[in-house]
Structure formats: C-alpha cells, structure tokens
PDB file of C-alpha atoms and ligand atoms in Angstrom:
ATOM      1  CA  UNK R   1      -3.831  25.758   5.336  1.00  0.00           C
ATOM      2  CA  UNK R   2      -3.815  23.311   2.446  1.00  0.00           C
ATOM      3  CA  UNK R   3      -4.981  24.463  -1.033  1.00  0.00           C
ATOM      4  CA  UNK R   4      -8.140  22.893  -2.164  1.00  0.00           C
ATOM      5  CA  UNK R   5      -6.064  21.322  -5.443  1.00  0.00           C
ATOM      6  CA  UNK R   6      -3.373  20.154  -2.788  1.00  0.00           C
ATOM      7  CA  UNK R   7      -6.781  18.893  -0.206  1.00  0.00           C
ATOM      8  CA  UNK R   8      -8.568  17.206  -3.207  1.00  0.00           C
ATOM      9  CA  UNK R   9      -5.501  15.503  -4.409  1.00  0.00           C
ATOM     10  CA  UNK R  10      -4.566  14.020  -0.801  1.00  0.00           C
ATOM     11  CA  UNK R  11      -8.498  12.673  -0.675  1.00  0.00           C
ATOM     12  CA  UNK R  12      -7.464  11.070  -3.733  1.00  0.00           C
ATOM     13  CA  UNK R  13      -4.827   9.602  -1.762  1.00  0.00           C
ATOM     14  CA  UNK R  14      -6.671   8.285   1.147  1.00  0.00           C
ATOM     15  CA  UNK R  15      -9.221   6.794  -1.681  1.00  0.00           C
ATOM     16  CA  UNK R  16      -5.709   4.966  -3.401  1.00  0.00           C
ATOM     17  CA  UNK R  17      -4.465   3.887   0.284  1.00  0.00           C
ATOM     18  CA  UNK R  18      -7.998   2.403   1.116  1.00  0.00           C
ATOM     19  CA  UNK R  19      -8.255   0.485  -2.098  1.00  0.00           C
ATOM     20  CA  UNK R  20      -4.811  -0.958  -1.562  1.00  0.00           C
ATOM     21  CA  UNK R  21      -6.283  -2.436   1.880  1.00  0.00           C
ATOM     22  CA  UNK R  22      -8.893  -3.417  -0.101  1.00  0.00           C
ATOM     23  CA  UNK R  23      -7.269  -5.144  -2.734  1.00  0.00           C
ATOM     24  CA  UNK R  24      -4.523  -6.784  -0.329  1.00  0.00           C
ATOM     25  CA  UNK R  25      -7.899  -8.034   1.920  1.00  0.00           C
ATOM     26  CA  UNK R  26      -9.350  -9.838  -0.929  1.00  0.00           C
ATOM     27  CA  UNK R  27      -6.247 -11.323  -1.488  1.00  0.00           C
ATOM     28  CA  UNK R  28      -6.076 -12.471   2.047  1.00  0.00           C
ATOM     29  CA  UNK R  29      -9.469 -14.246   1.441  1.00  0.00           C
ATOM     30  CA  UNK R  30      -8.201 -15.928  -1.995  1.00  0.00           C
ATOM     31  CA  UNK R  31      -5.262 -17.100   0.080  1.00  0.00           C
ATOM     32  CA  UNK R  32      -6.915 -18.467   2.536  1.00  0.00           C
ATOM     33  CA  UNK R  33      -9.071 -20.325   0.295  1.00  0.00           C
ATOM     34  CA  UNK R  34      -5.758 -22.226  -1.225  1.00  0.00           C
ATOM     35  CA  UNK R  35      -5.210 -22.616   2.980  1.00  0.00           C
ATOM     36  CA  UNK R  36      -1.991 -21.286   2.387  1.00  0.00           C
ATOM     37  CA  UNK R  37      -2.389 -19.539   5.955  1.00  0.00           C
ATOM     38  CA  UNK R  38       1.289 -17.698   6.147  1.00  0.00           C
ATOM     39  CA  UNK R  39       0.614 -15.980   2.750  1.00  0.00           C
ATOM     40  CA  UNK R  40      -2.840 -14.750   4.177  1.00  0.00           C
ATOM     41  CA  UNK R  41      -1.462 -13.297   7.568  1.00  0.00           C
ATOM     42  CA  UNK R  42       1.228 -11.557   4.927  1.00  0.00           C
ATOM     43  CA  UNK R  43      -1.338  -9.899   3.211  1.00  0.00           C
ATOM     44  CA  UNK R  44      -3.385  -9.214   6.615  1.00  0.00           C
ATOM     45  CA  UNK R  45      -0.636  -7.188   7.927  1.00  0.00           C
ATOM     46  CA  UNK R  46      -0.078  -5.403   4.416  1.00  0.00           C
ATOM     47  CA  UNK R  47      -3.799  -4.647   4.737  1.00  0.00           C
ATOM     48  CA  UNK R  48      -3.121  -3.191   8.401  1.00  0.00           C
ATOM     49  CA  UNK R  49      -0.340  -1.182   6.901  1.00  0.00           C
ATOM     50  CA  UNK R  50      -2.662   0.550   4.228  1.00  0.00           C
ATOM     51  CA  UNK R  51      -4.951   1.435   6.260  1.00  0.00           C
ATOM     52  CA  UNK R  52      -2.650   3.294   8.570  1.00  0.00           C
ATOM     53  CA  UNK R  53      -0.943   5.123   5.502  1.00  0.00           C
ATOM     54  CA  UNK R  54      -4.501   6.250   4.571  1.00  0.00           C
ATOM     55  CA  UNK R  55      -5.141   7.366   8.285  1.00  0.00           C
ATOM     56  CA  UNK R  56      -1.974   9.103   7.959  1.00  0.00           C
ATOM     57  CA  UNK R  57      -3.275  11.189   5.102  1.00  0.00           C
ATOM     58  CA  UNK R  58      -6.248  11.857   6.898  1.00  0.00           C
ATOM     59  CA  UNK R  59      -4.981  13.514  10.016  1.00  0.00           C
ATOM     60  CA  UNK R  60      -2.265  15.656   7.866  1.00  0.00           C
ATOM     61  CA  UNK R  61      -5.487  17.113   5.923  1.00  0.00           C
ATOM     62  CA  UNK R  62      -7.192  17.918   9.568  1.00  0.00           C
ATOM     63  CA  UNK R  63      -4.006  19.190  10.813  1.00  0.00           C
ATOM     64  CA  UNK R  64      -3.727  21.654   7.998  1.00  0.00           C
ATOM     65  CA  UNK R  65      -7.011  23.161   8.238  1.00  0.00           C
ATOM     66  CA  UNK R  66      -8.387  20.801   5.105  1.00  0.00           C
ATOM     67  CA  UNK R  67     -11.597  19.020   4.436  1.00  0.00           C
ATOM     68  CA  UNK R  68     -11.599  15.184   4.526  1.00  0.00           C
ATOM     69  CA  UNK R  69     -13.864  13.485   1.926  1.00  0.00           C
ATOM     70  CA  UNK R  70     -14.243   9.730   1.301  1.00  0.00           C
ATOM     71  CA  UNK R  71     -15.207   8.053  -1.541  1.00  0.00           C
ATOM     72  CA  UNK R  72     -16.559   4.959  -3.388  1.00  0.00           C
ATOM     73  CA  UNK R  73     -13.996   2.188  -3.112  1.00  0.00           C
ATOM     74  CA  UNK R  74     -14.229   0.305  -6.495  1.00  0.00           C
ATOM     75  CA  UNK R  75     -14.465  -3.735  -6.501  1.00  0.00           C
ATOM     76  CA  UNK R  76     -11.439  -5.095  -5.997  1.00  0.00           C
ATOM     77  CA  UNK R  77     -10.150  -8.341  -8.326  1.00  0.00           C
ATOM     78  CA  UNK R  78     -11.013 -12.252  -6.501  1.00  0.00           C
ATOM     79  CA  UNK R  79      -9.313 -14.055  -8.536  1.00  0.00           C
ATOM     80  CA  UNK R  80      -5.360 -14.697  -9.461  1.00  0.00           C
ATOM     81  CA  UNK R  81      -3.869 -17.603 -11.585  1.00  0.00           C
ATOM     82  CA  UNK R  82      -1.525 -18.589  -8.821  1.00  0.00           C
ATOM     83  CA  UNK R  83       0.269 -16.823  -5.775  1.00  0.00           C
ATOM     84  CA  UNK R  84       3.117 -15.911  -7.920  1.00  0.00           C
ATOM     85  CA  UNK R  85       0.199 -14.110 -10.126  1.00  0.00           C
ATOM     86  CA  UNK R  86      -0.679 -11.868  -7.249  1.00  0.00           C
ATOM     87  CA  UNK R  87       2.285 -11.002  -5.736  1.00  0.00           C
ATOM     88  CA  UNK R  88       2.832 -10.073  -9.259  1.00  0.00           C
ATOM     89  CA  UNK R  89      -0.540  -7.899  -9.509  1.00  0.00           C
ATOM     90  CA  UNK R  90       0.517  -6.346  -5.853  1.00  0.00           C
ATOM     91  CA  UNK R  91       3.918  -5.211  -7.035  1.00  0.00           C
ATOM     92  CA  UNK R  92       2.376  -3.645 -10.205  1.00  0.00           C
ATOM     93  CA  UNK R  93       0.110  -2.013  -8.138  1.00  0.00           C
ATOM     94  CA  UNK R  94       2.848  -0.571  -5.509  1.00  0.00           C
ATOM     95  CA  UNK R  95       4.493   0.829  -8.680  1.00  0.00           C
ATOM     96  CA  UNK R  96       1.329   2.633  -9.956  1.00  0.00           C
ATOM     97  CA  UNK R  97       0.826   4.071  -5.753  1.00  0.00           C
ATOM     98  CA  UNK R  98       4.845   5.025  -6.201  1.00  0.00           C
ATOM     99  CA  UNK R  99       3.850   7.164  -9.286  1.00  0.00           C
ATOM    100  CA  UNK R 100       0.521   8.793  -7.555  1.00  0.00           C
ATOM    101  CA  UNK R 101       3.149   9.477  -4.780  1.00  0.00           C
ATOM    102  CA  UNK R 102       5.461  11.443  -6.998  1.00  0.00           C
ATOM    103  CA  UNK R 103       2.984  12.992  -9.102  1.00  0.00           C
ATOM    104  CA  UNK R 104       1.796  14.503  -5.258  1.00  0.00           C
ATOM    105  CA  UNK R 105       5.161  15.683  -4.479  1.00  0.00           C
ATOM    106  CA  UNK R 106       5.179  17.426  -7.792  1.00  0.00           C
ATOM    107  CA  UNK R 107       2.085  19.153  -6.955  1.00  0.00           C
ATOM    108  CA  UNK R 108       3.297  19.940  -3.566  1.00  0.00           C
ATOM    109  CA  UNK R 109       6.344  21.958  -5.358  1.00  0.00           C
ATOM    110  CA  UNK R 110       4.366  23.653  -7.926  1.00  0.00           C
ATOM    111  CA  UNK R 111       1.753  24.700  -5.105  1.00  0.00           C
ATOM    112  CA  UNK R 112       4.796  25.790  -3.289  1.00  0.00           C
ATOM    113  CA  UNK R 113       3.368  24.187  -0.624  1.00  0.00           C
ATOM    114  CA  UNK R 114       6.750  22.713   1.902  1.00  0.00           C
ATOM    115  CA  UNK R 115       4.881  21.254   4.475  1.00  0.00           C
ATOM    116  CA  UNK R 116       3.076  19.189   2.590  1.00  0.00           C
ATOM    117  CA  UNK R 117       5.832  17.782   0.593  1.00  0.00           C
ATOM    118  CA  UNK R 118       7.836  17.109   3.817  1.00  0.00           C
ATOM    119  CA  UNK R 119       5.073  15.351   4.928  1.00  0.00           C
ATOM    120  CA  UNK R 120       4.908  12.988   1.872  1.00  0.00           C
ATOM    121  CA  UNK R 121       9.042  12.406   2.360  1.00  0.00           C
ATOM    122  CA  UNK R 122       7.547   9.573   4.727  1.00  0.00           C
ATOM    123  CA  UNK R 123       5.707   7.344   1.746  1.00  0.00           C
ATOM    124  CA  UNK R 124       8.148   8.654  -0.613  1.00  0.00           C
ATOM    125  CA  UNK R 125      10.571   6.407   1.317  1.00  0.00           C
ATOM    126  CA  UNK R 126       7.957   3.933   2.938  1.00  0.00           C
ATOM    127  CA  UNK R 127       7.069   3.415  -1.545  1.00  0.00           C
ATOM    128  CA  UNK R 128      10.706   2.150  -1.523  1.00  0.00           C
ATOM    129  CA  UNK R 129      10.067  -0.603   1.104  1.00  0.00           C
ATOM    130  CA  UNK R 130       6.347  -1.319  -0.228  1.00  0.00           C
ATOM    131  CA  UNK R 131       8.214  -2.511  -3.860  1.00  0.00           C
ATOM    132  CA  UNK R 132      11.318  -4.495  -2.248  1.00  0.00           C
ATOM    133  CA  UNK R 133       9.037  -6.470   0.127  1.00  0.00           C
ATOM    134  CA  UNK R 134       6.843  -7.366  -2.377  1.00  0.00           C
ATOM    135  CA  UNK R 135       9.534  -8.352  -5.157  1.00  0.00           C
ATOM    136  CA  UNK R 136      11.228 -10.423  -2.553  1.00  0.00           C
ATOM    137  CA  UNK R 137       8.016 -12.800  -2.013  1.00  0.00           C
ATOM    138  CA  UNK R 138       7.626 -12.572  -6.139  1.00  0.00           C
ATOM    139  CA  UNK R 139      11.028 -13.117  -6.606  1.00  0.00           C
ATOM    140  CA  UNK R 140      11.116 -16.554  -4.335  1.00  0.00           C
ATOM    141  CA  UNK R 141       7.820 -17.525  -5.707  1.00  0.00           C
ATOM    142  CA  UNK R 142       8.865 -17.304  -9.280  1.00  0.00           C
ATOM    143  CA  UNK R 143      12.347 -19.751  -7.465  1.00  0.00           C
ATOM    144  CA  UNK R 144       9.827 -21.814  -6.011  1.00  0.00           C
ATOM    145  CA  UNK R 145       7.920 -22.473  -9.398  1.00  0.00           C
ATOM    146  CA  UNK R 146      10.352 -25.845 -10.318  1.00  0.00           C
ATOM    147  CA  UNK R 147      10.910 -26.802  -6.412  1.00  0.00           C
ATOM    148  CA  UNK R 148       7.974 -28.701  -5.040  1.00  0.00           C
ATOM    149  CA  UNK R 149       7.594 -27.612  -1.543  1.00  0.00           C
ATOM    150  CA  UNK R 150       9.065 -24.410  -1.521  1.00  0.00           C
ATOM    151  CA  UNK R 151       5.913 -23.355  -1.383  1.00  0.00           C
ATOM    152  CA  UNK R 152       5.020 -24.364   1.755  1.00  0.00           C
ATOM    153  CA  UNK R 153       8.662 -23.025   3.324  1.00  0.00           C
ATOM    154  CA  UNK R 154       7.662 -19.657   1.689  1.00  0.00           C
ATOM    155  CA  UNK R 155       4.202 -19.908   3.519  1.00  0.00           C
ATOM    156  CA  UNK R 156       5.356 -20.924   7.008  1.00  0.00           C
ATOM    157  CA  UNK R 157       8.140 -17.870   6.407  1.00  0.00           C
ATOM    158  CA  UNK R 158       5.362 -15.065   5.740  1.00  0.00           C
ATOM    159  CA  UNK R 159       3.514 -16.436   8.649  1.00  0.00           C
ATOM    160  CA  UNK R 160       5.950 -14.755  10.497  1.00  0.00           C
ATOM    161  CA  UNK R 161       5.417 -11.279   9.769  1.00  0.00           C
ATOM    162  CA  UNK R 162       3.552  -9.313  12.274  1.00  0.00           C
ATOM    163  CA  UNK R 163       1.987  -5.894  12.018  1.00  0.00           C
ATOM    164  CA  UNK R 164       4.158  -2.529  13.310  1.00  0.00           C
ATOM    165  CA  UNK R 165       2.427   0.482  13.694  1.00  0.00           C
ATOM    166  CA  UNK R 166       4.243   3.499  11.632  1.00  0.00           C
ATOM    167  CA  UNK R 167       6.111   6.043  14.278  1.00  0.00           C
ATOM    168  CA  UNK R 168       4.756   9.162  14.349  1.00  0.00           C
ATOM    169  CA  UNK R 169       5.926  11.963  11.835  1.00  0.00           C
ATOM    170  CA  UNK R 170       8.842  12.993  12.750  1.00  0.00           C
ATOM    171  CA  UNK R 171      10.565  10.584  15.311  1.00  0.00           C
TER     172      UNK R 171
HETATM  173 FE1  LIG M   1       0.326   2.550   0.915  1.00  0.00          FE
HETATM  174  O1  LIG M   1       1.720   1.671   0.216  1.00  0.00           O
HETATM  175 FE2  LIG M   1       1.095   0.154  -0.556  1.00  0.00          FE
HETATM  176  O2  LIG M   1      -0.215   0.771  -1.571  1.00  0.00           O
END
C-alpha cells in the first residue's frame, strides 16, 4: 500500500510523462511540416517512449493497492525558431522531468516508503539517457548551424531510430 501523498505525487507523474508525449508529438507535427521526416520519426519514438514511462507509473500505483487519477493535459507549444530551438526546449524539459524525478525519490525516503523508491531507480537511470540523447542531437545541430547540409545527414541519421519497448521491472 502506497500513501495517498506518495499515490497523488506518482499521478502527478503520469500527468508529467503524458505531457512529455504530448509535447514531443507536437513536435513531430512541426517537424514534419519543415518535411524533415528523420527528425519526426525521432520524436515519434520519443513520444512512444513517454507514454510507456507513464504506463509504467500507472501499473506500479495498481500494483500497490493505489488509486489512478488522470488529469488535464495542458496545451503543448507549436512553434520553435528552428530544430536546434527544440531540441533545445526538449532537453530543458528532460532536466525539469530529472528534478520531478528526484524530488519523488526524496519523498519516497521521507515516506519511508522502499518499494517505491526502488521502483523509481528505473527513471532515475532511464533520466540519465533521456538528457544524453537529447544533447547529442542539440549538440550536432548547434555543429550543423555553419555546414549546409548537415542537416539533412542529421535527418536521414534520426530516421533510423526505432521504438524499444522498456523490459519489465526487474530483468
Ligand atoms: Fe519520461 O522521460 Fe522524458 O520526459
């Protein structure tokens, strides 16, 4: 059983993890209407991934005897300057789900509650990957900014990426 601060934080959680697949999906459709088709399928899978790390959330709170409840998403932003721009806004956003992350761990401890902060070991280290993958495509955005079509290299590269379902807890 899950305390109800411990339960209403995690909800909070699946709300943060939805709007991240929210706000990577409307940067799939602002990508796609720049046709820049690899950068799009990037952010498709990201999307995928969000959703399953909200999912994840949700069974744990079943599992532990807890109440699920969803809430409003809020709009997400359409618009970014340039790709570079939102890569930019999705690793300043990875940072800020990082924090919430931490700040649940914390409560976890203070509700002396161990199975829940084993459980959130898994995005504790999945938050490291979330920031490196999305620095890297910043990072060779920002190279590509003086190298005319790098752009289209980096595109054909993230078109690449396909979408891995998470392993179960534990394995
Ligand atoms: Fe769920 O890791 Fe990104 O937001």
């Amino acid at each position: 059983m899950i305390t109800k601060k411990m339960e209403q934080a995690l909800n909070d959680q699946i709300n943060a993890e939805f709007y991240s697949a929210y706000l990577y999906l409307s940067m799939v459709a602002y990508f796609e209407s720049l046709s820049l088709s690899g950068f799009a399928n990037w952010m498709r899978v990201q999307t995928q991934e969000e959703t399953t790390h909200a999912m994840k959330i949700y069974d744990f709170i079943n599992e532990r005897g807890g109440r699920v409840t969803l809430k409003a998403l809020a709009e997400p932003p359409a618009e970014w300057k340039s790709p570079l721009d939102a890569f930019k806004a999705a690793y300043k956003h990875e940072q800020l789900i990082t924090a919430r992350i931490n700040d649940l761990v914390n409560l976890a401890i203070r509700e002396k509650d161990h199975a829940t902060n084993a459980f959130l070991q898994w995005f504790v280290n999945e938050q490291v990957e979330e920031e490196t993958s999305v620095d890297k495509v910043a990072r060779e955005l920002k190279m590509a900014e003086d190298a005319p079509g790098a752009m289209l290299m980096i595109d054909r590269e993230l078109a690449g990426r396909v979408f891995t379902p998470p392993a179960p807890q534990g394995e």
